[in-house]
Tab-separated table of C-alpha atoms in Angstrom:
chain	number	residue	atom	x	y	z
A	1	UNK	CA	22.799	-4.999	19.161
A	2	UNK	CA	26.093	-3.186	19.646
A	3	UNK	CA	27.303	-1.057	16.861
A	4	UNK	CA	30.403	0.440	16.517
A	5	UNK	CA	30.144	4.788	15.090
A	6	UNK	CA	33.464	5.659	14.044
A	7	UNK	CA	33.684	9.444	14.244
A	8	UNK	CA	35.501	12.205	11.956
A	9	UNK	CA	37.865	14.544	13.554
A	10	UNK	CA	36.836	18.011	14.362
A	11	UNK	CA	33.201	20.217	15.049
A	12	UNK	CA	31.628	17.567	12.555
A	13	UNK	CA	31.846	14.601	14.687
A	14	UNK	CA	28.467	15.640	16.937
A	15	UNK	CA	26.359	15.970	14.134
A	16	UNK	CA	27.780	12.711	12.365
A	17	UNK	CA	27.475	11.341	15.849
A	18	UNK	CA	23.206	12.772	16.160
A	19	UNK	CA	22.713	11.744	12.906
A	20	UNK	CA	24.155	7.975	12.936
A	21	UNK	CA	22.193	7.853	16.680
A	22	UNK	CA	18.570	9.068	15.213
A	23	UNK	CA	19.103	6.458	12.135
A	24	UNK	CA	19.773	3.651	14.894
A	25	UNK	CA	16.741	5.285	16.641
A	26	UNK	CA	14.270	5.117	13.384
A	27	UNK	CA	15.964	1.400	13.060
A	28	UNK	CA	15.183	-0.080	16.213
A	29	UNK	CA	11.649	1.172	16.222
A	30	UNK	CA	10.745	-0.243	13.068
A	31	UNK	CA	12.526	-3.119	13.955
A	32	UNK	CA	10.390	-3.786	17.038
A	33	UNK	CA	6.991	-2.527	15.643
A	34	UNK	CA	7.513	-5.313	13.381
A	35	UNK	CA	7.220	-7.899	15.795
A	36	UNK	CA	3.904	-7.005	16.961
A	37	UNK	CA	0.137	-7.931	15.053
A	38	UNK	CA	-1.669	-3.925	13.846
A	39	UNK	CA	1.622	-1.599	14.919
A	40	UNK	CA	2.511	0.583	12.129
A	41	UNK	CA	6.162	1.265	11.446
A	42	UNK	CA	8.269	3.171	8.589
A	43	UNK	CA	11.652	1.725	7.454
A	44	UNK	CA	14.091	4.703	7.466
A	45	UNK	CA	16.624	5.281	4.300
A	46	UNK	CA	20.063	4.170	4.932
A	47	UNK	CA	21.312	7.499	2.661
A	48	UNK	CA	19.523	10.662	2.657
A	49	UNK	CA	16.929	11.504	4.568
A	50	UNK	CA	13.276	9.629	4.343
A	51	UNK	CA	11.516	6.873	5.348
A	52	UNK	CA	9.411	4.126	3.664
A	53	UNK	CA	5.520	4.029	3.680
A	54	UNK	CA	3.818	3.116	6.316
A	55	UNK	CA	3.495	-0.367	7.059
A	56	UNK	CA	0.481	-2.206	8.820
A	57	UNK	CA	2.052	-6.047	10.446
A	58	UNK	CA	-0.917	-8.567	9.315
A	59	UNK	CA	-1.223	-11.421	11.321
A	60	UNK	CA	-0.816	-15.146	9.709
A	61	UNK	CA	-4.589	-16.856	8.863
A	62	UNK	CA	-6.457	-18.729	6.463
A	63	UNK	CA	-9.591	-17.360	4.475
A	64	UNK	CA	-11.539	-18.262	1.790
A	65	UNK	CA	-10.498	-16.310	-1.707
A	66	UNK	CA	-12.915	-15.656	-4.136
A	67	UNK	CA	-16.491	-15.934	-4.734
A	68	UNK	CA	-19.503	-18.403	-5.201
A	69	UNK	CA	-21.088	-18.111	-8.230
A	70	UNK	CA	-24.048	-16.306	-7.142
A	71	UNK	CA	-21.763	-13.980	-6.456
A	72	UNK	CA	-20.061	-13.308	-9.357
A	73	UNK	CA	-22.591	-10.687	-11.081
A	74	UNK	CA	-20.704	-11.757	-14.795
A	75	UNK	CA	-17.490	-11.928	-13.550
A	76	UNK	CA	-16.936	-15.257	-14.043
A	77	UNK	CA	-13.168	-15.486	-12.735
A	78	UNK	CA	-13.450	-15.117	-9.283
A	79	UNK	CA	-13.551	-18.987	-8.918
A	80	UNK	CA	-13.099	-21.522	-7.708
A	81	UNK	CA	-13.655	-20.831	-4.590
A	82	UNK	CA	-10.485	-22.266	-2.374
A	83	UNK	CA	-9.239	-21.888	1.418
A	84	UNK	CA	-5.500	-20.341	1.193
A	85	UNK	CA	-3.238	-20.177	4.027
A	86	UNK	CA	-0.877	-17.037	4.768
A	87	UNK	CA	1.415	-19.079	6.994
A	88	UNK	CA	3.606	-15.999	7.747
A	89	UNK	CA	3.653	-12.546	8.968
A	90	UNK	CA	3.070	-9.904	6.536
A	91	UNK	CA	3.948	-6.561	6.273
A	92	UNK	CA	1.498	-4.095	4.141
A	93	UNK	CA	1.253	-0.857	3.104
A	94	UNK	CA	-1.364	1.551	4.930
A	95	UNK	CA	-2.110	3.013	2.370
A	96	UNK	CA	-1.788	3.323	-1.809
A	97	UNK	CA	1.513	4.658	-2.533
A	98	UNK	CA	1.608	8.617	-2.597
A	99	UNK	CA	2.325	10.944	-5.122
A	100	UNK	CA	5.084	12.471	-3.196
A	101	UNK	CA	6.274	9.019	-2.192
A	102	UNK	CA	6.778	8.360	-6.293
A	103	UNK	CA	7.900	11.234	-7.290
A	104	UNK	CA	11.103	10.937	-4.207
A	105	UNK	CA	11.661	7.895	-6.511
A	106	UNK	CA	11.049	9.572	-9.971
A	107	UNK	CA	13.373	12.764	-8.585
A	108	UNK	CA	16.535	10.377	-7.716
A	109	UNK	CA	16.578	8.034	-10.596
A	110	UNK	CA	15.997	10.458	-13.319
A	111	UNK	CA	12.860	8.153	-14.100
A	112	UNK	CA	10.651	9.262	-16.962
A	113	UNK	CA	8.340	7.274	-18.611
A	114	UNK	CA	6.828	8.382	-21.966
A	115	UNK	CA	3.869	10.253	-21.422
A	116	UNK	CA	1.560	8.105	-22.868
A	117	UNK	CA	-1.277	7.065	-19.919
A	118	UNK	CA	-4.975	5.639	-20.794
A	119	UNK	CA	-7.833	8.029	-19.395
A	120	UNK	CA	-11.608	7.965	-19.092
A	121	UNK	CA	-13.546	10.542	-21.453
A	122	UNK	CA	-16.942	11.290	-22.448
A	123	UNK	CA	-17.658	7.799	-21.506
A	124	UNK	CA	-14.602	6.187	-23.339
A	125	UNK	CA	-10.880	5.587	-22.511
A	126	UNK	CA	-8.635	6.992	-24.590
A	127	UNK	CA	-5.077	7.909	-24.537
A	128	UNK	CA	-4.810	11.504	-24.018
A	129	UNK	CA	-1.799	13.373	-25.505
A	130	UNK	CA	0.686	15.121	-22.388
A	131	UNK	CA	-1.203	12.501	-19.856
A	132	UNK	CA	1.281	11.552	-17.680
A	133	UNK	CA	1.952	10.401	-13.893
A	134	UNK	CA	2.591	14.381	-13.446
A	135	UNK	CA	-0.735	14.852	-15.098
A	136	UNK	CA	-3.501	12.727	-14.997
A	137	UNK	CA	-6.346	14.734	-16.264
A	138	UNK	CA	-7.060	15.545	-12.776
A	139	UNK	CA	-5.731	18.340	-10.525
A	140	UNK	CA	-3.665	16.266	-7.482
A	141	UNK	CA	-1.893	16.734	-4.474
A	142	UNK	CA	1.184	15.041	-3.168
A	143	UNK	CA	-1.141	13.346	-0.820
A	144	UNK	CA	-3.182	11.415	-3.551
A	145	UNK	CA	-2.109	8.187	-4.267
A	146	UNK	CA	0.153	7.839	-7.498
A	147	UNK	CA	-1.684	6.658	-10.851
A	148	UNK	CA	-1.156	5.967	-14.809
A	149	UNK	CA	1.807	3.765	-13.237
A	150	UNK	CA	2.308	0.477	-15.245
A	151	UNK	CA	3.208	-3.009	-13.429
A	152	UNK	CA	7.018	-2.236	-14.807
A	153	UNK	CA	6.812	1.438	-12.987
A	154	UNK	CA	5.678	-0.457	-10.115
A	155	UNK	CA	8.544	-2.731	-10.154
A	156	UNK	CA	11.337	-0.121	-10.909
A	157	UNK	CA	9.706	2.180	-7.547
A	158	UNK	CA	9.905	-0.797	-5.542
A	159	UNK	CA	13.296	-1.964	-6.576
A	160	UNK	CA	14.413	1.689	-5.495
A	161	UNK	CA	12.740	1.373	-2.579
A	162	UNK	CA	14.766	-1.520	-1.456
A	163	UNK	CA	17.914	0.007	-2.466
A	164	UNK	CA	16.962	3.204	-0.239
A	165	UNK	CA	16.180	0.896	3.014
A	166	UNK	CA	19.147	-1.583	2.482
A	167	UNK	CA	16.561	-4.844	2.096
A	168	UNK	CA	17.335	-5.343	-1.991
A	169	UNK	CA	19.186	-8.578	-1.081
A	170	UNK	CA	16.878	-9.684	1.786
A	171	UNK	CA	13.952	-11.854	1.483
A	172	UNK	CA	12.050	-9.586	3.882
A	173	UNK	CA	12.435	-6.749	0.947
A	174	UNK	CA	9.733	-4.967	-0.381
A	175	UNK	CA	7.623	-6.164	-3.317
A	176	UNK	CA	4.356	-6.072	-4.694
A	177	UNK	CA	1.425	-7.815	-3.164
A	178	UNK	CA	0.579	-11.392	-4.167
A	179	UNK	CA	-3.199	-11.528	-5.731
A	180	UNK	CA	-4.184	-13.824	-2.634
A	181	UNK	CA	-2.138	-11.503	0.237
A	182	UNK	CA	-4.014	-8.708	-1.067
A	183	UNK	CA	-7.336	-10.184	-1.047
A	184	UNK	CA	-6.615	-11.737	2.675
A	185	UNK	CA	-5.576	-7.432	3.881
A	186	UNK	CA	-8.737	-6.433	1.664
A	187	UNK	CA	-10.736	-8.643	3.763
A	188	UNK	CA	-9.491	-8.263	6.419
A	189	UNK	CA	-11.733	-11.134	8.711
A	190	UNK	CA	-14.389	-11.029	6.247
A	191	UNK	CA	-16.314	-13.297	3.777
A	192	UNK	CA	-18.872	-10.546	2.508
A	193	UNK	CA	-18.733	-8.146	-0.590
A	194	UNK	CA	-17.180	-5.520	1.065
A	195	UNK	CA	-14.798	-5.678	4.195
A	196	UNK	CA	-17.437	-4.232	6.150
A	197	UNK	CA	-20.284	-6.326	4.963
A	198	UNK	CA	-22.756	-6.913	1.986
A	199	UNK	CA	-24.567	-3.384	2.258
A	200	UNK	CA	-23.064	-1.225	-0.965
A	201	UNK	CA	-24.707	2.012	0.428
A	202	UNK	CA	-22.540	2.238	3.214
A	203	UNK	CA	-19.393	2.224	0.383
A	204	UNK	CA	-19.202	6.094	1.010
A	205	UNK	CA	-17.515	5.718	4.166
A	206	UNK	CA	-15.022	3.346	3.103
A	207	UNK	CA	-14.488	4.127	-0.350
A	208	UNK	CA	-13.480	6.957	-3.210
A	209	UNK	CA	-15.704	5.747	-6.201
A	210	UNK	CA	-18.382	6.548	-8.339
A	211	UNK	CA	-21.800	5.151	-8.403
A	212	UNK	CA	-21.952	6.089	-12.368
A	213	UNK	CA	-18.477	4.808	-13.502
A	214	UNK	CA	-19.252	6.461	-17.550
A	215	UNK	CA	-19.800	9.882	-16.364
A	216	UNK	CA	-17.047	12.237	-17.929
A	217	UNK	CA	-15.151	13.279	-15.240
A	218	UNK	CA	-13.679	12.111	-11.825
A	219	UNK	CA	-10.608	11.927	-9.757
A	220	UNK	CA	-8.391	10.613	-7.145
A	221	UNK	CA	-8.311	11.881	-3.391
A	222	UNK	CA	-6.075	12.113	-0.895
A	223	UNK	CA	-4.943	8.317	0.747
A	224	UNK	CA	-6.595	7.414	4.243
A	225	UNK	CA	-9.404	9.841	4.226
A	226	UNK	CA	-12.137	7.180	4.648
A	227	UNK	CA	-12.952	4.719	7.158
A	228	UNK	CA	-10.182	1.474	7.236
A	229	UNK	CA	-10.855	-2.056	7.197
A	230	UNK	CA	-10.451	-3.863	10.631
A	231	UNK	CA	-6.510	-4.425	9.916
A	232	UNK	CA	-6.502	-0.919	9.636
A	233	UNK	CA	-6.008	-0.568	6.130
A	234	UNK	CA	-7.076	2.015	3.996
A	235	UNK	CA	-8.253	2.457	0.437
A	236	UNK	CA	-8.646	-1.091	-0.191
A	237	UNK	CA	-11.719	-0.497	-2.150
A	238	UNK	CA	-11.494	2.492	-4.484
A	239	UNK	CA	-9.312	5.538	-5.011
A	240	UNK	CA	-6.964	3.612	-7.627
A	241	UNK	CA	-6.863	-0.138	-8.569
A	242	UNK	CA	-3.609	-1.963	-7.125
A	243	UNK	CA	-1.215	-3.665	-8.951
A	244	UNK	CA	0.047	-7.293	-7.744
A	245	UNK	CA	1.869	-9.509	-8.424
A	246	UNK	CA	0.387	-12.397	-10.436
A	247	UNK	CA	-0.270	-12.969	-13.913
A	248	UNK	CA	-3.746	-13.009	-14.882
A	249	UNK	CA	-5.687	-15.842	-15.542
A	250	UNK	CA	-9.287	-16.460	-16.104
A	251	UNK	CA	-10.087	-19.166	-13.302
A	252	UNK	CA	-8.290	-19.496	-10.038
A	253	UNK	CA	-8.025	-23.535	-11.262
A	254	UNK	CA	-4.122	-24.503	-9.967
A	255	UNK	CA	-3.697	-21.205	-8.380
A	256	UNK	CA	-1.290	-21.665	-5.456
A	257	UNK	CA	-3.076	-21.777	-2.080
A	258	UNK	CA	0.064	-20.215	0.034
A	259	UNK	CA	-0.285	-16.918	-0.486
A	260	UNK	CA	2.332	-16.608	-3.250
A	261	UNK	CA	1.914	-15.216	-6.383
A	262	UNK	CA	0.933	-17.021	-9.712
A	263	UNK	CA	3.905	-16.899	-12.406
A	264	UNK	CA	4.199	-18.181	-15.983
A	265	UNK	CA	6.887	-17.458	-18.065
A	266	UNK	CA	4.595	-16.217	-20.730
A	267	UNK	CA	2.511	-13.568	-18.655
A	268	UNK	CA	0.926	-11.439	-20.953
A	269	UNK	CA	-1.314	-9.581	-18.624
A	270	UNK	CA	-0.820	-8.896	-14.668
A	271	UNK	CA	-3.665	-8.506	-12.069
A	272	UNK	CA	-4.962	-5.456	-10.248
A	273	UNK	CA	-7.101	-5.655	-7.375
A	274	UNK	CA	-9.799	-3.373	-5.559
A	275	UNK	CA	-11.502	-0.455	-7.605
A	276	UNK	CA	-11.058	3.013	-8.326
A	277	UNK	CA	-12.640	6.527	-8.453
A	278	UNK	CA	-14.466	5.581	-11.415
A	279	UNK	CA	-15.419	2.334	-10.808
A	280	UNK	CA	-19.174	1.266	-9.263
A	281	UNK	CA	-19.989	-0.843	-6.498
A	282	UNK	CA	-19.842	-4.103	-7.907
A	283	UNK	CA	-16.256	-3.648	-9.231
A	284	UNK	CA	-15.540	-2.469	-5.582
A	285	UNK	CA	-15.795	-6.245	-4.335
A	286	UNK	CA	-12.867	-7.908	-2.041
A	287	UNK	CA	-13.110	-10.823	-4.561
A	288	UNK	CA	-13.170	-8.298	-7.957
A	289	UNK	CA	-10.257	-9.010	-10.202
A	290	UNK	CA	-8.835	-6.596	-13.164
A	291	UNK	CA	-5.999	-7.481	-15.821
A	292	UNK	CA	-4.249	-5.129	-18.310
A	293	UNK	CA	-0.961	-5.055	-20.042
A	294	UNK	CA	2.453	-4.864	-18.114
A	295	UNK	CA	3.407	-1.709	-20.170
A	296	UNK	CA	-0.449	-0.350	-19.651
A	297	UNK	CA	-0.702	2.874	-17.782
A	298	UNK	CA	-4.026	4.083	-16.834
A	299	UNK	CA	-4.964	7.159	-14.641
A	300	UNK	CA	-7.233	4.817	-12.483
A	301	UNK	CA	-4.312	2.573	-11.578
A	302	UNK	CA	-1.592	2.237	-8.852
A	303	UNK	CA	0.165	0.395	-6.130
A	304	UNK	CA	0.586	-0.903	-2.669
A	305	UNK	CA	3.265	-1.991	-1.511
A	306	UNK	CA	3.812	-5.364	0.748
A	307	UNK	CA	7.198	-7.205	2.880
A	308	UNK	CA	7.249	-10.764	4.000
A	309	UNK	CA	8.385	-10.090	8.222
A	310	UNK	CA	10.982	-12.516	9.246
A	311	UNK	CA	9.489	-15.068	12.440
């Protein structure tokens, strides 16, 4: 692709003319990582410096979403069980979205929520006075992955995330997971409880949660410290529960079986998919669904976040 670099007069034209070349640079090899099945790439801001998160390409495939009812363990909305086909090439996050990769948003924008976030003590959840994004009732580093984030939050770091990498009116822009894309990239191949298979005692390796999910106190950790699934994801069980897409309901009856996400104009509750730090095994499951408020922050919830790749 030939592109024209108009230059300013004087000393200031050879770092204009490194800095437009390195941007082309960061361009073209996102541009062709995204062609190929498991390459990670980072879309690079078109102002400022920065990139995007890292982004695993999926390949297209079909898979079984759900559960049987054996299965279920009193979850009783993880069926019917139905095939759905991801007829295109999908872009996901590698990992939950950082605190450092929020706050570049929160910094820019002037964002600030109230400080209002849900929290687990002594066994309950309550909303903790000063609990915040900032301050979750947990010490964290800018490597843990952003929580007490509602599904709006999500939406508003995501719509400045587009506007940062020049994709806002693309239909390869960034966006929130669908319930079904994030259950095909949780499984990643498989049709067990966990992406690596049935056995929950092998969940330390692959997972940040607790086997004891009314004990007092726990936290996040940093993103992509344990093992990834085999489309070299990780996180997708534990740390912090994901937002999506979809609005909740009870039964996957007339879900859509394309991959896209299930809308209503009255959604009262949205999804979030995979576990947290304080959640036990069973609520660790590929097929394990969660719903809460859109306004709802908790400081066991984030995001992920997901592009549709052109063919």
């Amino acid at each position: 692709m030939a592109v024209a670099i108009r230059l300013p007069a004087g000393l200031k034209s050879w770092a204009a003319l490194l800095g437009a070349l390195g941007a082309l640079a960061l361009a073209d090899t996102a541009a062709k990582a995204q062609s190929r099945t498991g390459d990670v790439f980072r879309d690079p801001f078109i102002s400022g410096s920065g990139q995007g998160p890292e982004m695993v390409v999926l390949p297209a495939g079909r898979f079984t979403m759900g559960s049987p009812e054996s299965e279920h363990r009193g979850f009783g909305d993880e069926g019917p069980q139905r095939v759905v086909q991801i007829g295109y090439r999908l872009a996901v996050g590698r990992f939950e979205v950082s605190v450092d990769e929020f706050s570049a948003f929160a910094e820019e924008t002037g964002w600030s929520p109230d400080d209002l976030c849900l929290r687990w003590f002594s066994g309950q959840v309550r909303a903790m006075a000063d609990t915040s994004w900032l301050s979750p009732g947990f010490d964290q580093s800018g490597d843990h992955p952003v929580t007490c984030v509602s599904w709006h939050d999500a939406q508003a770091y995501v719509d400045w995330l587009n506007h940062k990498t020049g994709l806002t009116d693309r239909t390869d822009r960034y966006r929130l997971l669908s319930e079904a894309e994030w259950e095909y990239a949780a499984r990643a191949g498989s049709d067990t409880d966990y992406s690596f298979g049935d056995d929950a005692s092998r969940l330390g390796d692959h997972a940040w949660y607790s086997p004891n999910r009314f004990r007092p106190y726990g936290n996040t950790h940093p993103v992509g410290r344990k093992l990834p699934n085999a489309f070299g994801l990780h996180d997708m069980h534990g740390n912090v529960w994901e937002l999506v897409e979809d609005c909740y309901a009870d039964s996957y009856e007339g879900a859509p079986t394309d991959g896209s996400a299930r809308t209503e104009e009255e959604c009262p509750d949205r999804v979030a998919r995979g576990g947290a730090w304080d959640s036990d095994p069973d609520q660790l499951r590929s097929a394990q669904r969660s719903d809460s408020r859109p306004n709802t922050r908790l400081n066991s919830t984030g995001l992920r976040v997901a592009r549709t790749l052109p063919d």
